[in-house]
Amino acid sequence: MKTWFTFLLMLLLSLSFAQKGFSQTGSIKGKIISEGEALSSMNISVIGNERIAKSDSAGNYSFLNIPVGEYRIQVTGVGFKKMDKSIRVLNDEQTVLNFDLSNFQTSLEEVVVTGTLKAVNRLESPVPVEVYTPGYFRMNPTPSIFDALQNVNGVRPQLNCNICNTGDIHINGLEGPYTMILIDGMPIVSSLSTVYGLSGIPNSLVEQIEIVKGPASSLYGSEAVGGLINIITKKPQNAPKFSADFFSTSYLEHNADLGFKFNAGNRATVLTGLNYFNYSNPVDHNHDNFTDVTLQDRISVFQKWEFKRKEDRKFSLGARYLYEDRWGGEMQWNKSYRGGDQVYGESIYTRRYELIGNYQLPVKEKIFLGFSLNKHNQDSRYGTTSYIAEQQIGFGQVTWDKTTGNHDLLFGAALRYTFYDDNTPATTGLNQAIAKKTWLPGLFVQDEITVNKQHKLLIGFRYDYNSVHGNILTPRAAYKWSINENNILRLNAGTGFRVVNIFTEDHAALTGARSVEIPNKLKPEKTYNVNLNYLKKIYTENGNFIGIESSAFYTYFNNRIIGNFDADPNKIIYDNLNGYAVSKGFSTNVDVTFNSGLKLILGATYQDVATVEDGIKTQQILTEKVSGNWAVSYKIRPLKLSIDYTGNIYSPMRLPLLSATDPRKEFSPIWSIQNIQFTYAGLDRFELYGGVKNLLNWTPNKGNPFIIARANDPFDKNVQLDGGGKVIVSPDNPYGLTFDPSYVYGPNQGIRGFFGIRFTIK
């Protein structure tokens, strides 16, 4: 009996210890934050245990009575990429596990429209689209979007004149006429006014800027050869009630951006933006008696109406007016000398009127009518040369968005009318087939086929009929392979075309002493393009993020139109290339974000842009082979202080010399513009910012005897010519040059400080 009692007692003690061992538990608690702020209503789950919690208003969460062991805890929420971490739960202990989702915001999942003319998630688009928000450009505040684009990899604002500072946008080394500028998807900015169209768009009204590199003529028609820049304006209902942004520089540049919205009755919300820029302080730091920087007085007013309709159908209207008075020239110039030959100046008056609209038809199908109108008047004087031009463009487009099965279809019909007239020989002869009025109707179709979850195929085709050049066909194809959630491969191929009017696109033809010669009738340019894009995302357990996007591109040109600056120093000779041209290269963007508050955006592009004629390869003028850009940002969250260090660097490019005896350098040096900014956001509704631009105080005159040729004789009054029209070398003209301001490859503005203030009422 005693033996049985001892056995039962030992058995009960064993079961008690076993039960105690099986019931060992612990707990988990933590906090969910992003950018130093608590996140509420986030979902926290224990993978494999089916325990779920939600963060409270302070971002806190907890799990009690979790059995001892190894677990993975996952956090998900609207607007954030899911994040999970490993943890070990110990007996009778409370384990702290915090999550910082600062780098897990779904910044790579913006909605984009430019690649396919449809609103799609950026990661789902078969066409790679780069997206830049106003926050990115605020790291280096500028008075215009034209200037802001210097911080975009593979995109370079190119100044074309040392005096008037007109310019264009280069994408992957291709000049401005190959880039189409859109506002809300409408081709509102014509080739006559690329630089003016990008100036004066109030930054307060910009929602995001979408960039597509490579031909997109199958959707957008002529000019969409090198790429697209689509400026998406804010929806009025999403904009703050009032915003203001003012800044000034030590050069005495002053810029003001104002934005405000109001309700017009119960059915319309109106957003208004105003931009004013003034620079009236002539400086001549290189002592050539010419202004280093063009003086400007510019005002732009933009208004957008958004109407509420049944079933949330879209209807928006936008309008903009731009006026600009800019001049550069000899320091003693004033408007009394405009157009005369006593004191040299380049004076440009610009007026633009724009209207854009998008209307969804009141039918069951998704059919949209988009339209735009613009009128551009330009009155310019380049010394004694006048350029008085008027351009009017009307554009209408109907698209039908239809989904059936695994086919996402888009059908469209477009009509573009262009009126252009000026006082140059372009409209009166020179063997160029130019009509004052041209029509460009077109039809296009696009089919995006979802083969399965991983594979998508896009096929597109466009037919246009130009009233001058006839039939034009542009096919397109794209393939997207989602290898997994964090690796995407895209392949795009297509053709492009451009109908040319050089006089609306090349100010070098008018600014300076060179005359223009067109020996043959110019034919439309055609291109063939292929682009391979790879995107990789890396999320680390400690909350850091690395994004890598690389592209290889190749564009082949037929009928490339070249401006020959080399054959004769007194002429620019335009003709279709008797051969071919190629633009090829490779670019990479790297985005690294640490939960410590440090963010790195790095970009680099290698490009080879050249022409081949009679077996001889020539590098394109004013085109760098290698470029890089960076933006380093660090947030000191307890102090509400941000530090932004931005910059770019360019390899040498070939420059337009006037003769073999021209003493200026044939190639530019390696050059870099770098900036630093400090922003304080510790005040309610206010933000203060300031810093230094061009930290290295770099200007293109360094290392050169002069930049503007014959600045002492801008009207060539003392230039002697021989019987063949060539310049005679003389004691007054030892290098045999004529006046010419086209030797320009970078901004001629040195180091300067800036300070600004932003105010927002949400």
Short mmCIF file of C-alpha atoms in Angstrom, two decimals, residues 202-504:
data_model
loop_
_atom_site.label_atom_id
_atom_site.label_comp_id
_atom_site.label_asym_id
_atom_site.label_seq_id
_atom_site.Cartn_x
_atom_site.Cartn_y
_atom_site.Cartn_z
CA PRO A 202 3.18 77.60 -59.60
CA ASN A 203 4.96 74.89 -57.61
CA SER A 204 2.14 75.00 -55.07
CA LEU A 205 -0.19 73.48 -57.67
CA VAL A 206 2.01 70.53 -58.71
CA GLU A 207 0.92 67.12 -57.43
CA GLN A 208 3.71 65.18 -59.11
CA ILE A 209 5.85 65.13 -62.22
CA GLU A 210 5.93 61.94 -64.29
CA ILE A 211 8.78 61.26 -66.70
CA VAL A 212 8.88 58.62 -69.43
CA LYS A 213 12.21 58.19 -71.20
CA GLY A 214 12.08 56.99 -74.79
CA PRO A 215 9.61 57.35 -77.69
CA ALA A 216 5.89 57.43 -76.93
CA SER A 217 4.60 58.61 -80.31
CA SER A 218 2.17 55.68 -80.49
CA LEU A 219 0.14 57.40 -77.76
CA TYR A 220 1.13 61.05 -78.00
CA GLY A 221 2.14 61.64 -81.61
CA SER A 222 4.79 64.05 -82.87
CA GLU A 223 7.50 65.39 -80.53
CA ALA A 224 7.23 62.43 -78.13
CA VAL A 225 10.51 61.01 -79.44
CA GLY A 226 13.07 61.41 -76.69
CA GLY A 227 10.61 61.30 -73.82
CA LEU A 228 7.71 62.87 -71.95
CA ILE A 229 7.44 65.19 -68.99
CA ASN A 230 3.90 65.24 -67.63
CA ILE A 231 3.13 67.85 -64.97
CA ILE A 232 0.17 66.61 -62.91
CA THR A 233 -1.59 69.42 -61.08
CA LYS A 234 -3.32 68.92 -57.76
CA LYS A 235 -6.96 68.02 -57.53
CA PRO A 236 -8.64 70.99 -55.88
CA GLN A 237 -10.26 68.83 -53.21
CA ASN A 238 -6.82 67.53 -52.15
CA ALA A 239 -5.08 70.90 -52.05
CA PRO A 240 -4.66 72.96 -48.88
CA LYS A 241 -7.01 75.88 -48.33
CA PHE A 242 -4.10 78.29 -48.60
CA SER A 243 -0.37 77.98 -49.20
CA ALA A 244 2.38 80.53 -49.67
CA ASP A 245 6.06 80.12 -50.45
CA PHE A 246 8.45 83.07 -50.68
CA PHE A 247 12.20 83.03 -51.13
CA SER A 248 14.98 85.42 -52.12
CA THR A 249 18.66 85.01 -52.93
CA SER A 250 21.73 87.13 -52.37
CA TYR A 251 21.64 87.87 -56.13
CA LEU A 252 18.37 89.68 -55.31
CA GLU A 253 16.17 87.13 -57.08
CA HIS A 254 12.65 87.09 -55.60
CA ASN A 255 10.11 84.32 -56.08
CA ALA A 256 6.55 84.01 -54.72
CA ASP A 257 4.15 81.07 -55.03
CA LEU A 258 0.58 81.42 -53.76
CA GLY A 259 -2.18 78.83 -53.83
CA PHE A 260 -5.71 78.82 -52.46
CA LYS A 261 -8.97 76.97 -53.01
CA PHE A 262 -12.63 77.69 -52.49
CA ASN A 263 -15.98 76.12 -53.23
CA ALA A 264 -18.10 77.58 -56.01
CA GLY A 265 -21.50 76.40 -54.87
CA ASN A 266 -22.08 72.75 -54.02
CA ARG A 267 -20.79 71.30 -57.26
CA ALA A 268 -17.41 72.85 -57.94
CA THR A 269 -14.10 73.26 -56.15
CA VAL A 270 -11.69 75.87 -57.49
CA LEU A 271 -7.92 75.91 -57.05
CA THR A 272 -5.99 79.08 -57.91
CA GLY A 273 -2.24 79.52 -58.11
CA LEU A 274 -0.08 82.57 -58.65
CA ASN A 275 3.64 82.67 -59.38
CA TYR A 276 5.70 85.84 -59.54
CA PHE A 277 9.44 85.98 -60.20
CA ASN A 278 11.59 89.07 -60.43
CA TYR A 279 15.30 89.53 -61.00
CA SER A 280 16.33 93.13 -61.70
CA ASN A 281 19.93 93.27 -60.52
CA PRO A 282 22.45 93.26 -63.41
CA VAL A 283 25.80 91.70 -62.43
CA ASP A 284 28.99 91.24 -64.43
CA HIS A 285 31.35 89.15 -62.33
CA ASN A 286 33.37 87.96 -65.35
CA HIS A 287 33.97 91.57 -66.49
CA ASP A 288 32.97 91.25 -70.17
CA ASN A 289 30.45 94.12 -69.91
CA PHE A 290 27.57 91.65 -70.45
CA THR A 291 25.03 90.56 -67.85
CA ASP A 292 26.01 87.24 -66.31
CA VAL A 293 22.37 86.31 -65.69
CA THR A 294 19.28 87.26 -67.69
CA LEU A 295 16.99 89.74 -65.97
CA GLN A 296 13.38 88.64 -65.73
CA ASP A 297 9.97 89.90 -64.67
CA ARG A 298 7.43 87.07 -64.87
CA ILE A 299 3.91 86.48 -63.68
CA SER A 300 1.80 83.36 -64.13
CA VAL A 301 -1.78 82.75 -63.00
CA PHE A 302 -3.31 79.26 -63.04
CA GLN A 303 -6.82 78.18 -62.09
CA LYS A 304 -8.36 74.72 -62.06
CA TRP A 305 -12.05 73.83 -61.61
CA GLU A 306 -13.19 70.38 -60.51
CA PHE A 307 -16.90 69.62 -60.84
CA LYS A 308 -18.91 67.06 -58.88
CA ARG A 309 -21.01 64.82 -61.10
CA LYS A 310 -23.20 61.77 -60.75
CA GLU A 311 -21.42 58.43 -60.28
CA ASP A 312 -18.14 60.32 -59.67
CA ARG A 313 -17.65 61.06 -63.36
CA LYS A 314 -14.73 63.38 -64.07
CA PHE A 315 -14.92 66.94 -65.30
CA SER A 316 -12.13 69.45 -64.82
CA LEU A 317 -11.13 72.70 -66.47
CA GLY A 318 -7.84 74.54 -66.14
CA ALA A 319 -6.50 77.81 -67.53
CA ARG A 320 -3.20 79.66 -67.29
CA TYR A 321 -1.86 83.04 -68.34
CA LEU A 322 1.86 83.79 -68.51
CA TYR A 323 3.62 87.06 -69.16
CA GLU A 324 7.38 87.45 -69.14
CA ASP A 325 9.76 90.28 -69.90
CA ARG A 326 13.37 89.10 -69.98
CA TRP A 327 16.53 90.74 -71.21
CA GLY A 328 20.29 90.35 -71.17
CA GLY A 329 23.07 92.23 -72.86
CA GLU A 330 25.55 95.00 -72.29
CA MET A 331 25.41 96.41 -68.78
CA GLN A 332 24.38 99.88 -69.97
CA TRP A 333 21.44 98.55 -72.05
CA ASN A 334 17.90 99.78 -71.42
CA LYS A 335 14.68 99.51 -73.41
CA SER A 336 15.42 102.65 -75.38
CA TYR A 337 18.12 100.62 -77.19
CA ARG A 338 15.77 97.73 -78.05
CA GLY A 339 16.34 96.61 -81.65
CA GLY A 340 19.02 99.22 -82.30
CA ASP A 341 22.73 98.93 -83.07
CA GLN A 342 24.12 101.28 -80.43
CA VAL A 343 24.06 99.07 -77.31
CA TYR A 344 23.60 95.31 -77.67
CA GLY A 345 20.73 93.63 -75.89
CA GLU A 346 18.46 90.62 -76.27
CA SER A 347 14.94 91.43 -75.16
CA ILE A 348 12.05 88.94 -75.19
CA TYR A 349 8.39 89.63 -74.45
CA THR A 350 6.25 86.52 -74.07
CA ARG A 351 2.50 86.10 -73.63
CA ARG A 352 0.84 82.69 -73.32
CA TYR A 353 -2.79 81.69 -72.88
CA GLU A 354 -3.65 78.07 -72.10
CA LEU A 355 -6.84 76.11 -71.55
CA ILE A 356 -7.07 72.40 -70.70
CA GLY A 357 -10.00 70.18 -69.91
CA ASN A 358 -11.01 66.58 -69.26
CA TYR A 359 -14.63 65.44 -69.44
CA GLN A 360 -16.03 61.96 -68.89
CA LEU A 361 -19.04 61.34 -71.10
CA PRO A 362 -22.34 60.52 -69.33
CA VAL A 363 -22.49 56.92 -70.58
CA LYS A 364 -21.88 53.54 -68.95
CA GLU A 365 -18.60 53.04 -70.78
CA LYS A 366 -15.46 54.89 -69.63
CA ILE A 367 -15.14 57.42 -72.45
CA PHE A 368 -13.20 60.63 -71.90
CA LEU A 369 -12.89 63.82 -73.93
CA GLY A 370 -9.66 65.73 -73.38
CA PHE A 371 -8.88 69.04 -75.00
CA SER A 372 -6.39 71.90 -74.87
CA LEU A 373 -5.95 75.27 -76.51
CA ASN A 374 -2.98 77.58 -76.34
CA LYS A 375 -1.84 80.79 -77.91
CA HIS A 376 1.75 81.97 -77.77
CA ASN A 377 2.89 85.44 -78.79
CA GLN A 378 6.58 86.25 -78.77
CA ASP A 379 8.22 89.55 -79.57
CA SER A 380 12.01 89.29 -79.44
CA ARG A 381 14.98 91.41 -80.39
CA TYR A 382 18.42 89.83 -80.62
CA GLY A 383 20.51 92.92 -81.26
CA THR A 384 19.09 94.25 -84.51
CA THR A 385 17.49 90.91 -85.43
CA SER A 386 13.79 90.71 -84.69
CA TYR A 387 11.83 87.53 -84.12
CA ILE A 388 8.09 88.11 -83.95
CA ALA A 389 6.11 84.87 -83.82
CA GLU A 390 2.60 83.68 -83.14
CA GLN A 391 1.58 80.09 -82.55
CA GLN A 392 -1.87 78.66 -81.85
CA ILE A 393 -2.50 75.01 -81.12
CA GLY A 394 -5.82 73.27 -80.67
CA PHE A 395 -5.88 69.67 -79.51
CA GLY A 396 -8.77 67.28 -78.91
CA GLN A 397 -8.73 63.62 -77.98
CA VAL A 398 -11.38 60.99 -77.25
CA THR A 399 -10.37 57.81 -75.43
CA TRP A 400 -12.40 54.71 -74.63
CA ASP A 401 -11.11 52.64 -71.74
CA LYS A 402 -12.53 49.11 -72.02
CA THR A 403 -11.70 45.98 -70.03
CA THR A 404 -12.80 42.57 -71.18
CA GLY A 405 -11.43 39.33 -69.77
CA ASN A 406 -7.65 39.65 -69.48
CA HIS A 407 -7.55 42.47 -72.06
CA ASP A 408 -7.33 46.09 -70.90
CA LEU A 409 -8.08 48.03 -74.07
CA LEU A 410 -7.71 51.69 -74.95
CA PHE A 411 -9.06 53.21 -78.16
CA GLY A 412 -8.44 56.80 -79.11
CA ALA A 413 -8.87 59.44 -81.75
CA ALA A 414 -6.96 62.72 -81.71
CA LEU A 415 -6.85 65.90 -83.75
CA ARG A 416 -4.17 68.55 -83.53
CA TYR A 417 -4.31 71.88 -85.35
CA THR A 418 -1.27 74.17 -85.48
CA PHE A 419 -1.06 77.72 -86.74
CA TYR A 420 2.40 79.21 -86.87
CA ASP A 421 3.73 82.40 -88.38
CA ASP A 422 6.85 84.51 -87.87
CA ASN A 423 8.86 87.17 -89.62
CA THR A 424 11.81 84.91 -90.51
CA PRO A 425 12.61 83.33 -93.89
CA ALA A 426 11.17 80.06 -92.53
CA THR A 427 7.69 81.13 -93.52
CA THR A 428 8.65 82.61 -96.86
CA GLY A 429 11.02 80.10 -98.44
CA LEU A 430 14.40 78.49 -97.79
CA ASN A 431 13.11 75.29 -99.45
CA GLN A 432 11.31 74.23 -96.27
CA ALA A 433 7.85 72.71 -96.62
CA ILE A 434 6.15 74.71 -93.90
CA ALA A 435 2.50 75.56 -93.88
CA LYS A 436 1.08 78.22 -91.60
CA LYS A 437 -1.79 75.88 -90.84
CA THR A 438 -1.22 72.14 -90.36
CA TRP A 439 -3.62 69.40 -89.34
CA LEU A 440 -2.61 66.18 -87.62
CA PRO A 441 -5.50 63.74 -87.11
CA GLY A 442 -4.68 60.37 -85.61
CA LEU A 443 -6.14 57.07 -84.43
CA PHE A 444 -4.56 54.76 -81.88
CA VAL A 445 -5.29 51.50 -80.11
CA GLN A 446 -3.61 49.82 -77.17
CA ASP A 447 -4.13 46.38 -75.63
CA GLU A 448 -2.65 45.48 -72.26
CA ILE A 449 -2.88 41.72 -71.88
CA THR A 450 -2.57 40.11 -68.47
CA VAL A 451 -1.13 36.70 -69.33
CA ASN A 452 -1.01 35.72 -65.66
CA LYS A 453 -0.11 37.27 -62.31
CA GLN A 454 3.54 37.61 -63.31
CA HIS A 455 3.40 38.48 -67.00
CA LYS A 456 1.84 41.39 -68.89
CA LEU A 457 2.08 42.29 -72.56
CA LEU A 458 1.19 45.66 -74.09
CA ILE A 459 0.73 46.20 -77.82
CA GLY A 460 -0.06 49.57 -79.35
CA PHE A 461 -0.40 51.15 -82.77
CA ARG A 462 -1.02 54.69 -84.01
CA TYR A 463 -1.83 56.12 -87.41
CA ASP A 464 -1.44 59.85 -88.11
CA TYR A 465 -1.97 61.89 -91.23
CA ASN A 466 0.02 65.10 -91.46
CA SER A 467 -1.32 67.65 -93.94
CA VAL A 468 2.26 68.38 -95.08
CA HIS A 469 4.08 65.05 -94.76
CA GLY A 470 1.29 62.49 -95.27
CA ASN A 471 0.85 59.11 -93.57
CA ILE A 472 2.82 58.24 -90.42
CA LEU A 473 2.65 54.86 -88.60
CA THR A 474 4.03 54.24 -85.11
CA PRO A 475 3.76 50.78 -83.48
CA ARG A 476 4.72 50.00 -79.89
CA ALA A 477 5.18 46.92 -77.66
CA ALA A 478 5.97 46.42 -73.98
CA TYR A 479 6.46 43.39 -71.74
CA LYS A 480 6.45 43.27 -67.93
CA TRP A 481 7.66 40.33 -65.86
CA SER A 482 6.96 40.52 -62.13
CA ILE A 483 9.59 38.02 -61.05
CA ASN A 484 8.33 38.39 -57.49
CA GLU A 485 7.01 41.13 -55.23
CA ASN A 486 10.36 42.92 -55.12
CA ASN A 487 11.81 42.33 -58.61
CA ILE A 488 10.30 43.63 -61.85
CA LEU A 489 11.68 43.47 -65.39
CA ARG A 490 10.27 45.60 -68.23
CA LEU A 491 11.08 45.61 -71.94
CA ASN A 492 9.77 48.39 -74.19
CA ALA A 493 10.20 48.86 -77.93
CA GLY A 494 8.62 51.25 -80.39
CA THR A 495 9.00 53.95 -82.97
CA GLY A 496 8.73 57.71 -82.89
CA PHE A 497 8.39 60.56 -85.34
CA ARG A 498 8.82 64.32 -85.34
CA VAL A 499 7.61 66.89 -87.80
CA VAL A 500 10.13 69.67 -87.74
CA ASN A 501 10.08 73.44 -87.71
CA ILE A 502 13.60 74.38 -86.69
CA PHE A 503 12.91 78.06 -86.27
CA THR A 504 10.54 77.45 -83.40
#
